[in-house]
């Protein structure tokens, strides 16, 4: 290919979404994409181990190693920039993305959120808390969303969403697993493939499919 999309994947935990991306690249269902680095804020994240097993550079930038949040934010941005990537992928990354990063990568950062935005999203809604809230409200359908990151929390242009059924007897843990398997592990790789192949653009704050004929 003439163009390879270079991505940095930012993680905090188990890294099952990272694994889905690696698998789809290896299978060839995600094309024109190369993972240049996996970056974690937590040195014990199993996601780092997954990266190493596939010979992907894996590094930790921890807020614990810096005096202030501002310093950490700067170092995180510097680290990402050192890999010269086209896209930053937040795959279970629990770090609040600073403004300086959004400004450095406008519509070049994507995030996976485990609900159908605008439900159960924003400050305080992450990981299991999202599924606890969905069960507490008694919704019958939930799902996952991949979106571009802007300077709000879970407010950027939506790329893909997939619905998942809630079942009688679900616990937050059971629901989290179903949402990952049926939605997250599918739409995250799909979104990367769309971007790598120039199939989407942001217009008026919304994601649209690019019609190649428009360019003529
Ligand atoms: C995923 O369910 C992801 O949607 C969620 O954290 C989990 C990470 O799992 N992200 C958020 O809640 C972001 N606000 P993983 O490390 O196995 O990919």
mmCIF file with all atom_site columns, C-alpha atoms and ligand atoms in Angstrom:
data_model
loop_
_atom_site.group_PDB
_atom_site.id
_atom_site.type_symbol
_atom_site.label_atom_id
_atom_site.label_alt_id
_atom_site.label_comp_id
_atom_site.label_asym_id
_atom_site.label_entity_id
_atom_site.label_seq_id
_atom_site.pdbx_PDB_ins_code
_atom_site.Cartn_x
_atom_site.Cartn_y
_atom_site.Cartn_z
_atom_site.occupancy
_atom_site.B_iso_or_equiv
_atom_site.pdbx_formal_charge
_atom_site.auth_seq_id
_atom_site.auth_comp_id
_atom_site.auth_asym_id
_atom_site.auth_atom_id
_atom_site.pdbx_PDB_model_num
ATOM   1   C CA . UNK A 1 1   ? 0.000   0.000   0.000  1.00 0.00 ? 1   UNK A CA 1
ATOM   2   C CA . UNK A 1 2   ? 1.079   3.593   -0.629 1.00 0.00 ? 2   UNK A CA 1
ATOM   3   C CA . UNK A 1 3   ? -0.248  4.710   2.730  1.00 0.00 ? 3   UNK A CA 1
ATOM   4   C CA . UNK A 1 4   ? -0.081  2.918   6.090  1.00 0.00 ? 4   UNK A CA 1
ATOM   5   C CA . UNK A 1 5   ? -2.006  4.424   8.976  1.00 0.00 ? 5   UNK A CA 1
ATOM   6   C CA . UNK A 1 6   ? 0.347   4.458   11.954 1.00 0.00 ? 6   UNK A CA 1
ATOM   7   C CA . UNK A 1 7   ? -1.503  4.201   15.237 1.00 0.00 ? 7   UNK A CA 1
ATOM   8   C CA . UNK A 1 8   ? -0.638  4.466   18.932 1.00 0.00 ? 8   UNK A CA 1
ATOM   9   C CA . UNK A 1 9   ? -2.963  2.480   21.185 1.00 0.00 ? 9   UNK A CA 1
ATOM   10  C CA . UNK A 1 10  ? -3.426  3.904   24.695 1.00 0.00 ? 10  UNK A CA 1
ATOM   11  C CA . UNK A 1 11  ? -4.474  1.386   27.345 1.00 0.00 ? 11  UNK A CA 1
ATOM   12  C CA . UNK A 1 12  ? -4.889  1.083   31.117 1.00 0.00 ? 12  UNK A CA 1
ATOM   13  C CA . UNK A 1 13  ? -5.902  -2.494  31.818 1.00 0.00 ? 13  UNK A CA 1
ATOM   14  C CA . UNK A 1 14  ? -6.515  -5.908  30.349 1.00 0.00 ? 14  UNK A CA 1
ATOM   15  C CA . UNK A 1 15  ? -6.250  -4.855  26.741 1.00 0.00 ? 15  UNK A CA 1
ATOM   16  C CA . UNK A 1 16  ? -8.914  -7.054  25.162 1.00 0.00 ? 16  UNK A CA 1
ATOM   17  C CA . UNK A 1 17  ? -9.779  -4.257  22.734 1.00 0.00 ? 17  UNK A CA 1
ATOM   18  C CA . UNK A 1 18  ? -6.077  -3.966  21.852 1.00 0.00 ? 18  UNK A CA 1
ATOM   19  C CA . UNK A 1 19  ? -6.074  -7.740  21.260 1.00 0.00 ? 19  UNK A CA 1
ATOM   20  C CA . UNK A 1 20  ? -9.069  -7.424  18.919 1.00 0.00 ? 20  UNK A CA 1
ATOM   21  C CA . UNK A 1 21  ? -7.214  -4.767  16.899 1.00 0.00 ? 21  UNK A CA 1
ATOM   22  C CA . UNK A 1 22  ? -4.046  -6.909  16.718 1.00 0.00 ? 22  UNK A CA 1
ATOM   23  C CA . UNK A 1 23  ? -6.078  -9.970  15.646 1.00 0.00 ? 23  UNK A CA 1
ATOM   24  C CA . UNK A 1 24  ? -8.002  -8.149  12.909 1.00 0.00 ? 24  UNK A CA 1
ATOM   25  C CA . UNK A 1 25  ? -4.780  -6.633  11.506 1.00 0.00 ? 25  UNK A CA 1
ATOM   26  C CA . UNK A 1 26  ? -3.157  -10.089 11.483 1.00 0.00 ? 26  UNK A CA 1
ATOM   27  C CA . UNK A 1 27  ? -6.254  -11.626 9.823  1.00 0.00 ? 27  UNK A CA 1
ATOM   28  C CA . UNK A 1 28  ? -6.257  -8.870  7.208  1.00 0.00 ? 28  UNK A CA 1
ATOM   29  C CA . UNK A 1 29  ? -9.765  -7.617  7.997  1.00 0.00 ? 29  UNK A CA 1
ATOM   30  C CA . UNK A 1 30  ? -8.223  -4.319  9.119  1.00 0.00 ? 30  UNK A CA 1
ATOM   31  C CA . UNK A 1 31  ? -5.967  -3.081  6.322  1.00 0.00 ? 31  UNK A CA 1
ATOM   32  C CA . UNK A 1 32  ? -3.371  -0.331  5.779  1.00 0.00 ? 32  UNK A CA 1
ATOM   33  C CA . UNK A 1 33  ? -2.767  -0.140  9.538  1.00 0.00 ? 33  UNK A CA 1
ATOM   34  C CA . UNK A 1 34  ? 0.338   -0.527  11.659 1.00 0.00 ? 34  UNK A CA 1
ATOM   35  C CA . UNK A 1 35  ? 0.433   -0.360  15.469 1.00 0.00 ? 35  UNK A CA 1
ATOM   36  C CA . UNK A 1 36  ? 3.515   1.781   16.133 1.00 0.00 ? 36  UNK A CA 1
ATOM   37  C CA . UNK A 1 37  ? 3.218   1.700   19.920 1.00 0.00 ? 37  UNK A CA 1
ATOM   38  C CA . UNK A 1 38  ? 1.121   0.680   22.899 1.00 0.00 ? 38  UNK A CA 1
ATOM   39  C CA . UNK A 1 39  ? 1.238   3.190   25.740 1.00 0.00 ? 39  UNK A CA 1
ATOM   40  C CA . UNK A 1 40  ? -0.105  2.557   29.245 1.00 0.00 ? 40  UNK A CA 1
ATOM   41  C CA . UNK A 1 41  ? -0.468  4.821   32.268 1.00 0.00 ? 41  UNK A CA 1
ATOM   42  C CA . UNK A 1 42  ? -0.232  1.705   34.433 1.00 0.00 ? 42  UNK A CA 1
ATOM   43  C CA . UNK A 1 43  ? 2.948   -0.374  34.322 1.00 0.00 ? 43  UNK A CA 1
ATOM   44  C CA . UNK A 1 44  ? 1.099   -3.527  35.415 1.00 0.00 ? 44  UNK A CA 1
ATOM   45  C CA . UNK A 1 45  ? -1.473  -3.389  32.603 1.00 0.00 ? 45  UNK A CA 1
ATOM   46  C CA . UNK A 1 46  ? -1.729  -6.798  30.929 1.00 0.00 ? 46  UNK A CA 1
ATOM   47  C CA . UNK A 1 47  ? -2.199  -4.896  27.674 1.00 0.00 ? 47  UNK A CA 1
ATOM   48  C CA . UNK A 1 48  ? 1.568   -4.142  27.697 1.00 0.00 ? 48  UNK A CA 1
ATOM   49  C CA . UNK A 1 49  ? 2.287   -7.874  27.803 1.00 0.00 ? 49  UNK A CA 1
ATOM   50  C CA . UNK A 1 50  ? -0.074  -8.469  24.854 1.00 0.00 ? 50  UNK A CA 1
ATOM   51  C CA . UNK A 1 51  ? 1.839   -5.845  22.856 1.00 0.00 ? 51  UNK A CA 1
ATOM   52  C CA . UNK A 1 52  ? 5.239   -7.384  23.668 1.00 0.00 ? 52  UNK A CA 1
ATOM   53  C CA . UNK A 1 53  ? 4.000   -10.822 22.590 1.00 0.00 ? 53  UNK A CA 1
ATOM   54  C CA . UNK A 1 54  ? 3.380   -9.321  19.144 1.00 0.00 ? 54  UNK A CA 1
ATOM   55  C CA . UNK A 1 55  ? 6.675   -7.383  19.022 1.00 0.00 ? 55  UNK A CA 1
ATOM   56  C CA . UNK A 1 56  ? 4.910   -4.045  19.324 1.00 0.00 ? 56  UNK A CA 1
ATOM   57  C CA . UNK A 1 57  ? 6.833   -1.350  21.260 1.00 0.00 ? 57  UNK A CA 1
ATOM   58  C CA . UNK A 1 58  ? 5.167   -1.154  24.687 1.00 0.00 ? 58  UNK A CA 1
ATOM   59  C CA . UNK A 1 59  ? 5.832   1.714   27.080 1.00 0.00 ? 59  UNK A CA 1
ATOM   60  C CA . UNK A 1 60  ? 4.454   3.093   30.318 1.00 0.00 ? 60  UNK A CA 1
ATOM   61  C CA . UNK A 1 61  ? 3.986   6.793   31.057 1.00 0.00 ? 61  UNK A CA 1
ATOM   62  C CA . UNK A 1 62  ? 2.665   6.968   34.618 1.00 0.00 ? 62  UNK A CA 1
ATOM   63  C CA . UNK A 1 63  ? 1.315   10.050  36.390 1.00 0.00 ? 63  UNK A CA 1
ATOM   64  C CA . UNK A 1 64  ? 3.048   8.674   39.505 1.00 0.00 ? 64  UNK A CA 1
ATOM   65  C CA . UNK A 1 65  ? 6.422   9.542   37.950 1.00 0.00 ? 65  UNK A CA 1
ATOM   66  C CA . UNK A 1 66  ? 5.620   13.260  37.566 1.00 0.00 ? 66  UNK A CA 1
ATOM   67  C CA . UNK A 1 67  ? 5.137   16.038  40.090 1.00 0.00 ? 67  UNK A CA 1
ATOM   68  C CA . UNK A 1 68  ? 2.062   17.559  38.460 1.00 0.00 ? 68  UNK A CA 1
ATOM   69  C CA . UNK A 1 69  ? -0.710  16.518  36.112 1.00 0.00 ? 69  UNK A CA 1
ATOM   70  C CA . UNK A 1 70  ? 0.475   19.145  33.648 1.00 0.00 ? 70  UNK A CA 1
ATOM   71  C CA . UNK A 1 71  ? 3.946   17.606  33.524 1.00 0.00 ? 71  UNK A CA 1
ATOM   72  C CA . UNK A 1 72  ? 2.464   14.138  32.991 1.00 0.00 ? 72  UNK A CA 1
ATOM   73  C CA . UNK A 1 73  ? 0.211   15.436  30.197 1.00 0.00 ? 73  UNK A CA 1
ATOM   74  C CA . UNK A 1 74  ? 3.210   16.995  28.429 1.00 0.00 ? 74  UNK A CA 1
ATOM   75  C CA . UNK A 1 75  ? 5.304   13.837  28.714 1.00 0.00 ? 75  UNK A CA 1
ATOM   76  C CA . UNK A 1 76  ? 2.432   11.663  27.469 1.00 0.00 ? 76  UNK A CA 1
ATOM   77  C CA . UNK A 1 77  ? 2.005   13.900  24.431 1.00 0.00 ? 77  UNK A CA 1
ATOM   78  C CA . UNK A 1 78  ? 5.772   13.911  23.788 1.00 0.00 ? 78  UNK A CA 1
ATOM   79  C CA . UNK A 1 79  ? 5.857   10.126  23.974 1.00 0.00 ? 79  UNK A CA 1
ATOM   80  C CA . UNK A 1 80  ? 3.003   9.772   21.474 1.00 0.00 ? 80  UNK A CA 1
ATOM   81  C CA . UNK A 1 81  ? 4.608   12.307  19.123 1.00 0.00 ? 81  UNK A CA 1
ATOM   82  C CA . UNK A 1 82  ? 7.930   10.433  19.275 1.00 0.00 ? 82  UNK A CA 1
ATOM   83  C CA . UNK A 1 83  ? 6.257   7.516   17.444 1.00 0.00 ? 83  UNK A CA 1
ATOM   84  C CA . UNK A 1 84  ? 5.075   9.796   14.632 1.00 0.00 ? 84  UNK A CA 1
ATOM   85  C CA . UNK A 1 85  ? 1.536   8.369   14.523 1.00 0.00 ? 85  UNK A CA 1
ATOM   86  C CA . UNK A 1 86  ? -1.442  9.417   12.395 1.00 0.00 ? 86  UNK A CA 1
ATOM   87  C CA . UNK A 1 87  ? -4.095  8.251   14.858 1.00 0.00 ? 87  UNK A CA 1
ATOM   88  C CA . UNK A 1 88  ? -4.333  7.801   18.625 1.00 0.00 ? 88  UNK A CA 1
ATOM   89  C CA . UNK A 1 89  ? -6.627  4.948   19.695 1.00 0.00 ? 89  UNK A CA 1
ATOM   90  C CA . UNK A 1 90  ? -7.989  4.927   23.248 1.00 0.00 ? 90  UNK A CA 1
ATOM   91  C CA . UNK A 1 91  ? -8.710  1.265   23.997 1.00 0.00 ? 91  UNK A CA 1
ATOM   92  C CA . UNK A 1 92  ? -9.789  1.117   27.615 1.00 0.00 ? 92  UNK A CA 1
ATOM   93  C CA . UNK A 1 93  ? -7.625  4.121   28.427 1.00 0.00 ? 93  UNK A CA 1
ATOM   94  C CA . UNK A 1 94  ? -8.774  5.636   31.713 1.00 0.00 ? 94  UNK A CA 1
ATOM   95  C CA . UNK A 1 95  ? -6.619  8.773   31.518 1.00 0.00 ? 95  UNK A CA 1
ATOM   96  C CA . UNK A 1 96  ? -8.570  12.000  30.989 1.00 0.00 ? 96  UNK A CA 1
ATOM   97  C CA . UNK A 1 97  ? -7.241  13.233  27.647 1.00 0.00 ? 97  UNK A CA 1
ATOM   98  C CA . UNK A 1 98  ? -5.793  16.740  28.125 1.00 0.00 ? 98  UNK A CA 1
ATOM   99  C CA . UNK A 1 99  ? -6.660  19.675  25.908 1.00 0.00 ? 99  UNK A CA 1
ATOM   100 C CA . UNK A 1 100 ? -3.089  19.890  24.569 1.00 0.00 ? 100 UNK A CA 1
ATOM   101 C CA . UNK A 1 101 ? -3.487  16.394  23.143 1.00 0.00 ? 101 UNK A CA 1
ATOM   102 C CA . UNK A 1 102 ? -6.857  17.099  21.518 1.00 0.00 ? 102 UNK A CA 1
ATOM   103 C CA . UNK A 1 103 ? -5.337  20.217  19.947 1.00 0.00 ? 103 UNK A CA 1
ATOM   104 C CA . UNK A 1 104 ? -2.312  18.273  18.687 1.00 0.00 ? 104 UNK A CA 1
ATOM   105 C CA . UNK A 1 105 ? -4.548  15.555  17.157 1.00 0.00 ? 105 UNK A CA 1
ATOM   106 C CA . UNK A 1 106 ? -7.834  17.159  16.004 1.00 0.00 ? 106 UNK A CA 1
ATOM   107 C CA . UNK A 1 107 ? -10.214 14.364  14.884 1.00 0.00 ? 107 UNK A CA 1
ATOM   108 C CA . UNK A 1 108 ? -7.188  12.090  15.120 1.00 0.00 ? 108 UNK A CA 1
ATOM   109 C CA . UNK A 1 109 ? -8.047  10.457  18.459 1.00 0.00 ? 109 UNK A CA 1
ATOM   110 C CA . UNK A 1 110 ? -10.741 7.784   18.776 1.00 0.00 ? 110 UNK A CA 1
ATOM   111 C CA . UNK A 1 111 ? -12.228 6.230   21.906 1.00 0.00 ? 111 UNK A CA 1
ATOM   112 C CA . UNK A 1 112 ? -14.346 3.168   22.670 1.00 0.00 ? 112 UNK A CA 1
ATOM   113 C CA . UNK A 1 113 ? -17.078 3.683   25.263 1.00 0.00 ? 113 UNK A CA 1
ATOM   114 C CA . UNK A 1 114 ? -19.147 0.760   26.606 1.00 0.00 ? 114 UNK A CA 1
ATOM   115 C CA . UNK A 1 115 ? -22.641 2.232   26.121 1.00 0.00 ? 115 UNK A CA 1
ATOM   116 C CA . UNK A 1 116 ? -24.796 3.747   23.413 1.00 0.00 ? 116 UNK A CA 1
ATOM   117 C CA . UNK A 1 117 ? -23.783 7.427   23.704 1.00 0.00 ? 117 UNK A CA 1
ATOM   118 C CA . UNK A 1 118 ? -25.481 9.725   24.816 1.00 0.00 ? 118 UNK A CA 1
ATOM   119 C CA . UNK A 1 119 ? -26.642 7.234   27.467 1.00 0.00 ? 119 UNK A CA 1
ATOM   120 C CA . UNK A 1 120 ? -24.423 6.425   30.441 1.00 0.00 ? 120 UNK A CA 1
ATOM   121 C CA . UNK A 1 121 ? -21.434 8.528   29.411 1.00 0.00 ? 121 UNK A CA 1
ATOM   122 C CA . UNK A 1 122 ? -19.494 11.572  30.580 1.00 0.00 ? 122 UNK A CA 1
ATOM   123 C CA . UNK A 1 123 ? -17.592 12.205  33.802 1.00 0.00 ? 123 UNK A CA 1
ATOM   124 C CA . UNK A 1 124 ? -17.631 9.250   36.177 1.00 0.00 ? 124 UNK A CA 1
ATOM   125 C CA . UNK A 1 125 ? -18.922 6.738   33.623 1.00 0.00 ? 125 UNK A CA 1
ATOM   126 C CA . UNK A 1 126 ? -16.130 4.294   32.858 1.00 0.00 ? 126 UNK A CA 1
ATOM   127 C CA . UNK A 1 127 ? -15.577 0.548   33.015 1.00 0.00 ? 127 UNK A CA 1
ATOM   128 C CA . UNK A 1 128 ? -18.022 -1.394  35.201 1.00 0.00 ? 128 UNK A CA 1
ATOM   129 C CA . UNK A 1 129 ? -19.708 1.807   36.417 1.00 0.00 ? 129 UNK A CA 1
ATOM   130 C CA . UNK A 1 130 ? -21.294 2.197   32.982 1.00 0.00 ? 130 UNK A CA 1
ATOM   131 C CA . UNK A 1 131 ? -22.875 -1.261  33.164 1.00 0.00 ? 131 UNK A CA 1
ATOM   132 C CA . UNK A 1 132 ? -23.970 -0.767  36.790 1.00 0.00 ? 132 UNK A CA 1
ATOM   133 C CA . UNK A 1 133 ? -25.784 2.397   35.715 1.00 0.00 ? 133 UNK A CA 1
ATOM   134 C CA . UNK A 1 134 ? -27.481 0.690   32.754 1.00 0.00 ? 134 UNK A CA 1
ATOM   135 C CA . UNK A 1 135 ? -28.728 -2.166  34.961 1.00 0.00 ? 135 UNK A CA 1
ATOM   136 C CA . UNK A 1 136 ? -29.805 0.287   37.674 1.00 0.00 ? 136 UNK A CA 1
ATOM   137 C CA . UNK A 1 137 ? -31.893 2.236   35.118 1.00 0.00 ? 137 UNK A CA 1
ATOM   138 C CA . UNK A 1 138 ? -33.393 -0.974  33.796 1.00 0.00 ? 138 UNK A CA 1
ATOM   139 C CA . UNK A 1 139 ? -32.730 -0.352  30.105 1.00 0.00 ? 139 UNK A CA 1
ATOM   140 C CA . UNK A 1 140 ? -33.282 -3.382  27.904 1.00 0.00 ? 140 UNK A CA 1
ATOM   141 C CA . UNK A 1 141 ? -30.701 -2.526  25.258 1.00 0.00 ? 141 UNK A CA 1
ATOM   142 C CA . UNK A 1 142 ? -27.185 -1.157  25.695 1.00 0.00 ? 142 UNK A CA 1
ATOM   143 C CA . UNK A 1 143 ? -24.088 -1.397  23.516 1.00 0.00 ? 143 UNK A CA 1
ATOM   144 C CA . UNK A 1 144 ? -20.863 0.353   22.616 1.00 0.00 ? 144 UNK A CA 1
ATOM   145 C CA . UNK A 1 145 ? -19.768 3.478   20.754 1.00 0.00 ? 145 UNK A CA 1
ATOM   146 C CA . UNK A 1 146 ? -16.580 4.453   18.937 1.00 0.00 ? 146 UNK A CA 1
ATOM   147 C CA . UNK A 1 147 ? -16.202 8.215   18.595 1.00 0.00 ? 147 UNK A CA 1
ATOM   148 C CA . UNK A 1 148 ? -13.656 10.899  17.822 1.00 0.00 ? 148 UNK A CA 1
ATOM   149 C CA . UNK A 1 149 ? -12.377 12.681  20.909 1.00 0.00 ? 149 UNK A CA 1
ATOM   150 C CA . UNK A 1 150 ? -13.019 16.408  21.310 1.00 0.00 ? 150 UNK A CA 1
ATOM   151 C CA . UNK A 1 151 ? -12.429 18.515  24.420 1.00 0.00 ? 151 UNK A CA 1
ATOM   152 C CA . UNK A 1 152 ? -15.505 17.193  26.241 1.00 0.00 ? 152 UNK A CA 1
ATOM   153 C CA . UNK A 1 153 ? -15.971 13.781  27.873 1.00 0.00 ? 153 UNK A CA 1
ATOM   154 C CA . UNK A 1 154 ? -17.568 11.314  25.413 1.00 0.00 ? 154 UNK A CA 1
ATOM   155 C CA . UNK A 1 155 ? -18.974 14.227  23.354 1.00 0.00 ? 155 UNK A CA 1
ATOM   156 C CA . UNK A 1 156 ? -17.106 13.922  20.048 1.00 0.00 ? 156 UNK A CA 1
ATOM   157 C CA . UNK A 1 157 ? -18.449 12.831  16.630 1.00 0.00 ? 157 UNK A CA 1
ATOM   158 C CA . UNK A 1 158 ? -19.798 9.257   16.669 1.00 0.00 ? 158 UNK A CA 1
ATOM   159 C CA . UNK A 1 159 ? -18.181 6.823   14.212 1.00 0.00 ? 159 UNK A CA 1
ATOM   160 C CA . UNK A 1 160 ? -19.894 3.481   14.937 1.00 0.00 ? 160 UNK A CA 1
ATOM   161 C CA . UNK A 1 161 ? -22.360 2.073   17.455 1.00 0.00 ? 161 UNK A CA 1
ATOM   162 C CA . UNK A 1 162 ? -23.618 -1.449  18.085 1.00 0.00 ? 162 UNK A CA 1
ATOM   163 C CA . UNK A 1 163 ? -26.540 -2.485  20.271 1.00 0.00 ? 163 UNK A CA 1
ATOM   164 C CA . UNK A 1 164 ? -26.427 -5.363  22.753 1.00 0.00 ? 164 UNK A CA 1
ATOM   165 C CA . UNK A 1 165 ? -29.394 -6.968  24.506 1.00 0.00 ? 165 UNK A CA 1
ATOM   166 C CA . UNK A 1 166 ? -29.649 -6.880  28.298 1.00 0.00 ? 166 UNK A CA 1
ATOM   167 C CA . UNK A 1 167 ? -30.833 -10.180 29.772 1.00 0.00 ? 167 UNK A CA 1
ATOM   168 C CA . UNK A 1 168 ? -32.664 -11.121 32.949 1.00 0.00 ? 168 UNK A CA 1
ATOM   169 C CA . UNK A 1 169 ? -30.143 -11.890 35.696 1.00 0.00 ? 169 UNK A CA 1
ATOM   170 C CA . UNK A 1 170 ? -27.287 -9.850  34.179 1.00 0.00 ? 170 UNK A CA 1
ATOM   171 C CA . UNK A 1 171 ? -24.655 -8.599  36.587 1.00 0.00 ? 171 UNK A CA 1
ATOM   172 C CA . UNK A 1 172 ? -22.370 -5.674  35.641 1.00 0.00 ? 172 UNK A CA 1
ATOM   173 C CA . UNK A 1 173 ? -19.585 -8.206  34.982 1.00 0.00 ? 173 UNK A CA 1
ATOM   174 C CA . UNK A 1 174 ? -21.712 -10.472 32.761 1.00 0.00 ? 174 UNK A CA 1
ATOM   175 C CA . UNK A 1 175 ? -23.033 -7.474  30.842 1.00 0.00 ? 175 UNK A CA 1
ATOM   176 C CA . UNK A 1 176 ? -19.531 -6.006  30.413 1.00 0.00 ? 176 UNK A CA 1
ATOM   177 C CA . UNK A 1 177 ? -18.346 -9.256  28.840 1.00 0.00 ? 177 UNK A CA 1
ATOM   178 C CA . UNK A 1 178 ? -21.335 -9.446  26.455 1.00 0.00 ? 178 UNK A CA 1
ATOM   179 C CA . UNK A 1 179 ? -20.871 -5.797  25.391 1.00 0.00 ? 179 UNK A CA 1
ATOM   180 C CA . UNK A 1 180 ? -17.183 -6.409  24.702 1.00 0.00 ? 180 UNK A CA 1
ATOM   181 C CA . UNK A 1 181 ? -17.713 -9.637  22.755 1.00 0.00 ? 181 UNK A CA 1
ATOM   182 C CA . UNK A 1 182 ? -20.766 -8.578  20.743 1.00 0.00 ? 182 UNK A CA 1
ATOM   183 C CA . UNK A 1 183 ? -19.922 -4.918  20.201 1.00 0.00 ? 183 UNK A CA 1
ATOM   184 C CA . UNK A 1 184 ? -16.557 -3.460  21.292 1.00 0.00 ? 184 UNK A CA 1
ATOM   185 C CA . UNK A 1 185 ? -14.261 -6.073  19.735 1.00 0.00 ? 185 UNK A CA 1
ATOM   186 C CA . UNK A 1 186 ? -16.093 -5.616  16.426 1.00 0.00 ? 186 UNK A CA 1
ATOM   187 C CA . UNK A 1 187 ? -16.635 -1.872  16.069 1.00 0.00 ? 187 UNK A CA 1
ATOM   188 C CA . UNK A 1 188 ? -13.218 -0.755  17.340 1.00 0.00 ? 188 UNK A CA 1
ATOM   189 C CA . UNK A 1 189 ? -11.278 -2.597  14.585 1.00 0.00 ? 189 UNK A CA 1
ATOM   190 C CA . UNK A 1 190 ? -13.962 -1.602  12.028 1.00 0.00 ? 190 UNK A CA 1
ATOM   191 C CA . UNK A 1 191 ? -13.577 2.079   12.894 1.00 0.00 ? 191 UNK A CA 1
ATOM   192 C CA . UNK A 1 192 ? -9.802  1.887   12.437 1.00 0.00 ? 192 UNK A CA 1
ATOM   193 C CA . UNK A 1 193 ? -10.248 0.182   9.063  1.00 0.00 ? 193 UNK A CA 1
ATOM   194 C CA . UNK A 1 194 ? -12.659 2.937   7.938  1.00 0.00 ? 194 UNK A CA 1
ATOM   195 C CA . UNK A 1 195 ? -10.146 5.633   8.883  1.00 0.00 ? 195 UNK A CA 1
ATOM   196 C CA . UNK A 1 196 ? -7.140  3.782   7.406  1.00 0.00 ? 196 UNK A CA 1
ATOM   197 C CA . UNK A 1 197 ? -8.968  3.467   4.103  1.00 0.00 ? 197 UNK A CA 1
ATOM   198 C CA . UNK A 1 198 ? -10.151 7.077   3.944  1.00 0.00 ? 198 UNK A CA 1
ATOM   199 C CA . UNK A 1 199 ? -13.822 6.103   4.137  1.00 0.00 ? 199 UNK A CA 1
ATOM   200 C CA . UNK A 1 200 ? -15.011 8.639   6.720  1.00 0.00 ? 200 UNK A CA 1
ATOM   201 C CA . UNK A 1 201 ? -14.732 12.351  7.370  1.00 0.00 ? 201 UNK A CA 1
ATOM   202 C CA . UNK A 1 202 ? -16.084 14.798  9.937  1.00 0.00 ? 202 UNK A CA 1
ATOM   203 C CA . UNK A 1 203 ? -18.458 17.432  8.567  1.00 0.00 ? 203 UNK A CA 1
ATOM   204 C CA . UNK A 1 204 ? -20.398 19.881  10.772 1.00 0.00 ? 204 UNK A CA 1
ATOM   205 C CA . UNK A 1 205 ? -19.399 17.866  13.830 1.00 0.00 ? 205 UNK A CA 1
ATOM   206 C CA . UNK A 1 206 ? -20.752 14.593  12.417 1.00 0.00 ? 206 UNK A CA 1
ATOM   207 C CA . UNK A 1 207 ? -19.070 11.599  10.850 1.00 0.00 ? 207 UNK A CA 1
ATOM   208 C CA . UNK A 1 208 ? -20.072 11.002  7.235  1.00 0.00 ? 208 UNK A CA 1
ATOM   209 C CA . UNK A 1 209 ? -19.102 8.360   4.714  1.00 0.00 ? 209 UNK A CA 1
ATOM   210 C CA . UNK A 1 210 ? -16.785 9.745   2.065  1.00 0.00 ? 210 UNK A CA 1
ATOM   211 C CA . UNK A 1 211 ? -18.037 9.310   -1.458 1.00 0.00 ? 211 UNK A CA 1
ATOM   212 C CA . UNK A 1 212 ? -14.887 8.991   -3.540 1.00 0.00 ? 212 UNK A CA 1
ATOM   213 C CA . UNK A 1 213 ? -16.677 10.478  -6.589 1.00 0.00 ? 213 UNK A CA 1
ATOM   214 C CA . UNK A 1 214 ? -17.034 13.758  -4.698 1.00 0.00 ? 214 UNK A CA 1
ATOM   215 C CA . UNK A 1 215 ? -13.309 14.295  -5.073 1.00 0.00 ? 215 UNK A CA 1
ATOM   216 C CA . UNK A 1 216 ? -13.467 14.426  -8.919 1.00 0.00 ? 216 UNK A CA 1
HETATM 217 C C1 . LIG B 2 .   ? -13.754 -1.559  27.882 1.00 0.00 ? 1   LIG B C1 1
HETATM 218 O O1 . LIG B 2 .   ? -15.013 -2.077  28.238 1.00 0.00 ? 1   LIG B O1 1
HETATM 219 C C2 . LIG B 2 .   ? -13.881 -0.125  27.402 1.00 0.00 ? 1   LIG B C2 1
HETATM 220 O O2 . LIG B 2 .   ? -15.057 0.092   26.680 1.00 0.00 ? 1   LIG B O2 1
HETATM 221 C C3 . LIG B 2 .   ? -13.887 0.612   28.699 1.00 0.00 ? 1   LIG B C3 1
HETATM 222 O O3 . LIG B 2 .   ? -12.916 -0.043  29.487 1.00 0.00 ? 1   LIG B O3 1
HETATM 223 C C4 . LIG B 2 .   ? -12.830 -1.420  29.104 1.00 0.00 ? 1   LIG B C4 1
HETATM 224 C C5 . LIG B 2 .   ? -11.387 -1.781  28.795 1.00 0.00 ? 1   LIG B C5 1
HETATM 225 O O4 . LIG B 2 .   ? -11.210 -3.150  28.517 1.00 0.00 ? 1   LIG B O4 1
HETATM 226 N N1 . LIG B 2 .   ? -13.591 1.996   28.497 1.00 0.00 ? 1   LIG B N1 1
HETATM 227 C C6 . LIG B 2 .   ? -14.155 2.999   29.175 1.00 0.00 ? 1   LIG B C6 1
HETATM 228 O O5 . LIG B 2 .   ? -14.945 2.829   30.060 1.00 0.00 ? 1   LIG B O5 1
HETATM 229 C C7 . LIG B 2 .   ? -13.711 4.396   28.731 1.00 0.00 ? 1   LIG B C7 1
HETATM 230 N N2 . LIG B 2 .   ? -14.525 5.420   29.358 1.00 0.00 ? 1   LIG B N2 1
HETATM 231 P P1 . LIG B 2 .   ? -9.890  -3.698  27.817 1.00 0.00 ? 1   LIG B P1 1
HETATM 232 O O6 . LIG B 2 .   ? -8.675  -3.133  28.551 1.00 0.00 ? 1   LIG B O6 1
HETATM 233 O O7 . LIG B 2 .   ? -9.990  -5.199  27.985 1.00 0.00 ? 1   LIG B O7 1
HETATM 234 O O8 . LIG B 2 .   ? -9.918  -3.295  26.357 1.00 0.00 ? 1   LIG B O8 1
#
